[in-house]
Short mmCIF file of C-alpha atoms and ligand atoms in Angstrom, two decimals:
data_model
loop_
_atom_site.label_atom_id
_atom_site.label_comp_id
_atom_site.label_asym_id
_atom_site.label_seq_id
_atom_site.Cartn_x
_atom_site.Cartn_y
_atom_site.Cartn_z
CA UNK Y 1 32.57 -28.69 14.20
CA UNK Y 2 29.47 -27.40 13.39
CA UNK Y 3 28.17 -27.80 17.06
CA UNK Y 4 31.36 -26.73 18.54
CA UNK Y 5 30.76 -23.37 16.71
CA UNK Y 6 27.66 -22.85 17.83
CA UNK Y 7 28.29 -23.37 21.24
CA UNK Y 8 31.31 -21.08 20.88
CA UNK Y 9 29.08 -18.39 19.66
CA UNK Y 10 26.45 -18.97 22.64
CA UNK Y 11 29.06 -18.55 25.45
CA UNK Y 12 30.75 -15.59 23.62
CA UNK Y 13 27.19 -14.40 23.57
CA UNK Y 14 26.24 -15.24 27.28
CA UNK Y 15 29.49 -13.46 28.36
CA UNK Y 16 28.64 -10.27 26.53
CA UNK Y 17 25.10 -10.46 28.06
CA UNK Y 18 26.59 -10.84 31.51
CA UNK Y 19 28.74 -7.55 30.74
CA UNK Y 20 25.94 -5.42 29.07
CA UNK Y 21 23.74 -6.42 32.39
CA UNK Y 22 26.21 -5.55 34.61
CA UNK Y 23 26.60 -1.79 32.92
CA UNK Y 24 23.01 -1.82 31.76
CA UNK Y 25 21.78 1.05 34.14
CA UNK Y 26 24.73 2.84 34.04
CA UNK Y 27 25.07 3.32 30.02
CA UNK Y 28 21.82 2.48 28.59
CA UNK Y 29 19.57 4.88 26.68
CA UNK Y 30 15.66 4.11 25.97
CA UNK Y 31 15.01 4.74 22.24
CA UNK Y 32 11.19 4.11 22.47
CA UNK Y 33 11.11 3.10 18.84
CA UNK Y 34 13.40 1.91 15.99
CA UNK Y 35 11.72 2.66 12.96
CA UNK Y 36 13.25 5.85 11.46
CA UNK Y 37 16.30 4.19 11.37
CA UNK Y 38 15.02 1.06 9.86
CA UNK Y 39 12.98 2.88 7.46
CA UNK Y 40 16.05 4.62 6.31
CA UNK Y 41 17.74 1.45 5.61
CA UNK Y 42 14.88 -0.05 3.92
CA UNK Y 43 14.67 3.01 1.61
CA UNK Y 44 18.52 2.73 0.55
CA UNK Y 45 18.11 -1.22 -0.17
CA UNK Y 46 14.53 -1.59 -1.60
CA UNK Y 47 13.61 0.54 -4.30
CA UNK Y 48 10.59 -1.16 -4.58
CA UNK Y 49 9.50 0.30 -0.91
CA UNK Y 50 10.12 3.91 -2.26
CA UNK Y 51 8.30 3.50 -5.29
CA UNK Y 52 5.14 1.44 -3.31
CA UNK Y 53 5.22 4.34 -0.46
CA UNK Y 54 4.64 7.04 -3.34
CA UNK Y 55 1.81 4.78 -4.85
CA UNK Y 56 0.46 4.55 -1.39
CA UNK Y 57 0.53 8.58 -0.42
CA UNK Y 58 -0.66 9.06 -3.93
CA UNK Y 59 -3.95 6.74 -2.95
CA UNK Y 60 -4.21 8.18 0.36
CA UNK Y 61 -4.43 11.89 -0.95
CA UNK Y 62 -7.05 10.53 -3.59
CA UNK Y 63 -9.03 9.01 -0.58
CA UNK Y 64 -9.26 12.28 1.39
CA UNK Y 65 -9.90 14.36 -1.75
CA UNK Y 66 -12.82 11.86 -2.39
CA UNK Y 67 -14.25 11.28 1.51
CA UNK Y 68 -17.54 12.95 0.76
CA UNK Y 69 -18.08 10.13 -1.74
CA UNK Y 70 -17.51 7.95 0.92
CA UNK Y 71 -18.71 9.45 4.05
CA UNK Y 72 -22.11 7.60 5.22
CA UNK Y 73 -21.06 4.63 3.06
CA UNK Y 74 -21.37 1.53 5.20
CA UNK Y 75 -17.99 0.29 4.68
CA UNK Y 76 -16.84 3.15 6.40
CA UNK Y 77 -18.62 2.42 9.51
CA UNK Y 78 -17.72 -1.11 9.83
CA UNK Y 79 -14.97 -2.14 12.23
CA UNK Y 80 -12.34 -3.83 10.45
CA UNK Y 81 -10.80 -6.88 12.12
CA UNK Y 82 -7.34 -7.60 11.85
CA UNK Y 83 -6.35 -11.02 12.95
CA UNK Y 84 -3.02 -10.94 14.85
CA UNK Y 85 -0.61 -13.45 15.91
CA UNK Y 86 2.41 -13.03 18.22
CA UNK Y 87 5.54 -15.21 17.69
CA UNK Y 88 7.50 -15.12 21.02
CA UNK Y 89 11.25 -15.84 20.06
CA UNK Y 90 12.88 -17.13 23.13
CA UNK Y 91 15.32 -19.12 24.87
CA UNK Y 92 13.22 -20.03 27.88
CA UNK Y 93 14.06 -17.06 29.81
CA UNK Y 94 11.56 -13.79 30.83
CA UNK Y 95 11.30 -13.04 27.45
CA UNK Y 96 9.13 -16.22 26.83
CA UNK Y 97 6.05 -14.08 27.91
CA UNK Y 98 3.16 -15.26 29.13
CA UNK Y 99 -0.07 -15.86 27.60
CA UNK Y 100 -1.68 -13.22 30.03
CA UNK Y 101 0.90 -10.80 29.09
CA UNK Y 102 -0.31 -11.03 25.26
CA UNK Y 103 -4.02 -10.94 26.12
CA UNK Y 104 -3.30 -7.76 27.80
CA UNK Y 105 -1.08 -6.55 24.85
CA UNK Y 106 -4.33 -7.19 22.84
CA UNK Y 107 -6.82 -5.53 25.07
CA UNK Y 108 -4.57 -2.35 25.06
CA UNK Y 109 -4.52 -2.15 21.49
CA UNK Y 110 -8.17 -2.57 21.19
CA UNK Y 111 -8.67 0.20 23.90
CA UNK Y 112 -6.29 2.45 22.23
CA UNK Y 113 -7.86 1.79 18.29
CA UNK Y 114 -11.24 2.08 19.57
CA UNK Y 115 -10.61 4.77 22.10
CA UNK Y 116 -12.24 2.66 24.61
CA UNK Y 117 -9.27 3.56 26.79
CA UNK Y 118 -10.04 4.74 30.55
CA UNK Y 119 -7.94 7.66 30.21
CA UNK Y 120 -9.46 9.71 27.49
CA UNK Y 121 -10.31 12.41 30.26
CA UNK Y 122 -6.42 13.16 30.07
CA UNK Y 123 -6.99 14.62 25.89
CA UNK Y 124 -6.21 18.24 26.35
CA UNK Y 125 -10.09 19.85 25.56
CA UNK Y 126 -8.18 21.56 22.52
CA UNK Y 127 -8.12 18.13 20.70
CA UNK Y 128 -10.92 16.37 22.10
CA UNK Y 129 -13.26 16.92 19.30
CA UNK Y 130 -10.85 15.53 16.96
CA UNK Y 131 -9.80 12.23 19.06
CA UNK Y 132 -11.39 9.24 17.22
CA UNK Y 133 -12.35 5.52 17.22
CA UNK Y 134 -10.25 4.16 14.51
CA UNK Y 135 -13.00 1.50 13.83
CA UNK Y 136 -9.99 -1.25 13.48
CA UNK Y 137 -9.92 -4.49 16.24
CA UNK Y 138 -7.34 -6.87 16.55
CA UNK Y 139 -8.27 -10.32 17.52
CA UNK Y 140 -5.69 -13.18 18.20
CA UNK Y 141 -6.00 -15.46 15.02
CA UNK Y 142 -8.18 -18.50 15.62
CA UNK Y 143 -7.01 -20.38 12.53
CA UNK Y 144 -3.31 -20.98 11.68
CA UNK Y 145 -2.25 -20.73 8.04
CA UNK Y 146 -2.52 -24.68 7.67
CA UNK Y 147 -6.62 -24.28 8.66
CA UNK Y 148 -5.46 -25.84 12.36
CA UNK Y 149 -6.93 -24.18 14.92
CA UNK Y 150 -4.54 -21.73 17.45
CA UNK Y 151 -4.42 -19.15 20.14
CA UNK Y 152 -2.66 -16.99 17.92
CA UNK Y 153 0.85 -17.70 19.93
CA UNK Y 154 3.72 -19.46 18.43
CA UNK Y 155 6.62 -19.90 20.55
CA UNK Y 156 10.03 -20.55 18.98
CA UNK Y 157 13.32 -21.42 20.96
CA UNK Y 158 15.97 -19.52 19.29
CA UNK Y 159 19.18 -17.36 20.69
CA UNK Y 160 18.55 -14.68 18.09
CA UNK Y 161 16.27 -13.17 20.57
CA UNK Y 162 19.14 -11.62 22.11
CA UNK Y 163 19.86 -9.67 18.97
CA UNK Y 164 16.70 -9.53 16.86
CA UNK Y 165 16.64 -7.96 13.56
CA UNK Y 166 14.38 -9.35 10.44
CA UNK Y 167 16.29 -12.71 11.19
CA UNK Y 168 13.75 -13.71 13.44
CA UNK Y 169 10.92 -12.99 10.89
CA UNK Y 170 12.11 -16.01 8.91
CA UNK Y 171 12.01 -18.22 11.78
CA UNK Y 172 7.99 -17.60 11.78
CA UNK Y 173 5.79 -15.92 9.94
CA UNK Y 174 2.38 -16.13 8.84
CA UNK Y 175 1.09 -14.43 5.58
CA UNK Y 176 0.51 -10.95 5.95
CA UNK Y 177 -2.55 -10.90 3.72
CA UNK Y 178 -4.30 -12.34 6.38
CA UNK Y 179 -2.45 -11.93 9.49
CA UNK Y 180 -0.62 -9.02 11.31
CA UNK Y 181 2.65 -10.56 12.63
CA UNK Y 182 4.18 -9.46 16.06
CA UNK Y 183 7.85 -10.95 16.97
CA UNK Y 184 8.12 -10.42 20.51
CA UNK Y 185 12.01 -10.55 21.35
CA UNK Y 186 14.33 -10.09 24.35
CA UNK Y 187 16.46 -7.48 22.53
CA UNK Y 188 16.04 -5.48 19.42
CA UNK Y 189 19.27 -4.73 17.24
CA UNK Y 190 20.12 -1.10 17.27
CA UNK Y 191 21.84 1.15 15.17
CA UNK Y 192 22.97 3.15 18.13
CA UNK Y 193 24.84 0.94 20.01
CA UNK Y 194 24.15 0.87 23.60
CA UNK Y 195 20.50 1.86 23.81
CA UNK Y 196 17.59 -0.01 24.52
CA UNK Y 197 15.15 -0.28 21.34
CA UNK Y 198 11.35 -0.73 22.48
CA UNK Y 199 9.57 -1.34 19.51
CA UNK Y 200 10.30 -1.51 15.63
CA UNK Y 201 7.65 -1.57 12.60
CA UNK Y 202 7.83 -1.71 8.78
CA UNK Y 203 6.12 1.29 6.92
CA UNK Y 204 3.70 -0.58 4.22
CA UNK Y 205 5.26 -0.98 0.79
CA UNK Y 206 8.41 -3.24 1.98
CA UNK Y 207 8.98 -6.79 1.66
CA UNK Y 208 5.61 -8.88 2.82
CA UNK Y 209 7.83 -11.42 4.45
CA UNK Y 210 9.44 -8.83 7.10
CA UNK Y 211 5.92 -6.92 7.43
CA UNK Y 212 5.24 -6.59 11.38
CA UNK Y 213 6.20 -5.13 14.43
CA UNK Y 214 9.05 -6.48 16.55
CA UNK Y 215 8.19 -5.80 20.22
CA UNK Y 216 10.77 -5.86 23.23
CA UNK Y 217 9.54 -8.48 25.46
CA UNK Y 218 9.42 -6.23 28.62
CA UNK Y 219 6.89 -3.94 27.11
CA UNK Y 220 4.36 -6.80 26.06
CA UNK Y 221 1.48 -6.38 28.10
CA UNK Y 222 -0.14 -3.80 30.32
CA UNK Y 223 3.28 -3.03 31.88
CA UNK Y 224 4.92 0.31 33.43
CA UNK Y 225 8.46 -0.98 32.09
CA UNK Y 226 10.32 2.14 30.40
CA UNK Y 227 6.69 3.95 31.37
CA UNK Y 228 5.20 2.28 28.24
CA UNK Y 229 2.23 1.17 29.52
CA UNK Y 230 1.70 -1.38 26.86
CA UNK Y 231 1.19 1.31 24.29
CA UNK Y 232 4.64 0.73 22.31
CA UNK Y 233 2.82 -1.81 20.17
CA UNK Y 234 -0.07 0.87 19.92
CA UNK Y 235 2.85 3.64 18.49
CA UNK Y 236 4.30 0.41 16.07
CA UNK Y 237 1.25 -0.66 14.63
CA UNK Y 238 0.40 3.09 13.66
CA UNK Y 239 3.59 2.97 11.82
CA UNK Y 240 2.46 -0.31 9.88
CA UNK Y 241 -0.69 1.41 8.77
CA UNK Y 242 1.20 4.18 7.50
CA UNK Y 243 1.18 6.91 10.52
CA UNK Y 244 4.60 8.88 10.77
CA UNK Y 245 6.02 10.34 13.91
CA UNK Y 246 3.93 13.43 14.77
CA UNK Y 247 6.92 15.91 14.88
CA UNK Y 248 7.58 14.14 10.98
CA UNK Y 249 11.45 13.61 12.01
CA UNK Y 250 12.39 16.84 11.40
CA UNK Y 251 12.52 20.33 13.35
CA UNK Y 252 8.86 21.47 12.63
CA UNK Y 253 8.26 18.52 10.23
CA UNK Y 254 5.01 17.42 8.61
CA UNK Y 255 3.13 14.10 9.57
CA UNK Y 256 1.16 14.29 6.68
CA UNK Y 257 -1.77 14.46 8.83
CA UNK Y 258 -3.99 17.49 8.43
CA UNK Y 259 -5.72 17.46 11.87
CA UNK Y 260 -2.24 17.00 14.16
CA UNK Y 261 -0.49 20.06 15.00
CA UNK Y 262 3.00 20.90 13.74
CA UNK Y 263 5.55 19.87 16.58
CA UNK Y 264 8.99 21.37 16.92
CA UNK Y 265 10.44 17.96 17.39
CA UNK Y 266 9.64 14.76 19.73
CA UNK Y 267 8.63 14.86 23.08
CA UNK Y 268 9.41 12.72 26.01
CA UNK Y 269 8.03 12.73 29.86
CA UNK Y 270 4.43 14.52 30.44
CA UNK Y 271 5.00 17.80 29.40
CA UNK Y 272 2.23 20.06 30.18
CA UNK Y 273 0.98 22.68 27.84
CA UNK Y 274 3.85 22.42 25.28
CA UNK Y 275 3.78 24.91 22.77
CA UNK Y 276 6.22 26.01 19.83
CA UNK Y 277 6.27 28.59 17.30
CA UNK Y 278 7.08 26.65 14.39
CA UNK Y 279 4.43 28.55 12.23
CA UNK Y 280 5.21 31.87 13.58
CA UNK Y 281 2.20 31.95 16.33
CA UNK Y 282 2.17 29.79 19.46
CA UNK Y 283 0.65 26.38 19.02
CA UNK Y 284 -0.16 23.77 21.37
CA UNK Y 285 1.51 19.99 20.71
CA UNK Y 286 -0.53 17.13 21.04
CA UNK Y 287 1.73 15.35 23.40
CA UNK Y 288 -1.18 12.99 24.27
CA UNK Y 289 -0.64 11.54 20.44
CA UNK Y 290 0.54 7.80 20.47
CA UNK Y 291 3.04 8.68 17.55
CA UNK Y 292 4.88 10.82 19.84
CA UNK Y 293 7.45 9.63 22.16
CA UNK Y 294 5.58 10.77 25.41
CA UNK Y 295 5.51 8.35 28.25
CA UNK Y 296 2.63 5.82 27.80
CA UNK Y 297 0.47 7.03 30.46
CA UNK Y 298 0.51 10.63 29.16
CA UNK Y 299 -0.79 9.33 25.60
CA UNK Y 300 -4.48 8.68 24.64
ZN1 ZN S 1 8.18 5.20 16.05
CA1 CA S 2 -0.07 17.21 11.40
#
């Protein structure tokens, strides 16, 4: 009976996939990031998350206020290395991404976080002086939680890949105090039916067991799919490290970062010399910022 139910579910799912594949190009809207909806959901369900976020915000303000005391300290100049693990949740299709794609993805991450990307010359001269190396580097894990050798890639067959939320995280997870978890899936569950979500992150302060990023398999690697150029994961890990969208998820909102300009709203495509008058005068928007929704080819 159990087997029958499973098969029924599978055939229904496959039928639904065939249907959606037929109508995909006509109806689907790309949503670069599903983190805002997810965060809203976590905030409602998990009072600890809200509390932890407030504590982290206070600590961050204190750190900034004391930054002169830290400046010049060796600890600030050291590159922080974060071991990363990719859990590829797949059903033997294209979502079972190659090791090569994952290596490319890690390379893009490190170029972007260390500002070693080849396209830094595209930064608006207005912002060149504040663009920075974050001194964070990601390395595929070499030792798994049991102390065995690993290439930092775990492959788990599951049909949950077709409609993935936090449920896939329970299939394969490494402790988040030692590893950064990325789950590669075919389709991320969406709060807005019919649209394609490229990535989804959890801000710090949520449950350890769901900490990390869900990444749509089509945007894993140095790929031009959905104009992401591998930068969906750069954006999502920005959220994991407590960065908000540059427009602060509101009209002329605040991203809580002083050296990024106020944005009117999310930008898409590749706007040139985009301005707003949020502050009463004309201000240029930093459309190159990874935390905007612009094309990956314009972010740097
Ligand atoms: Zn986002
Ligand atoms: Ca700002």
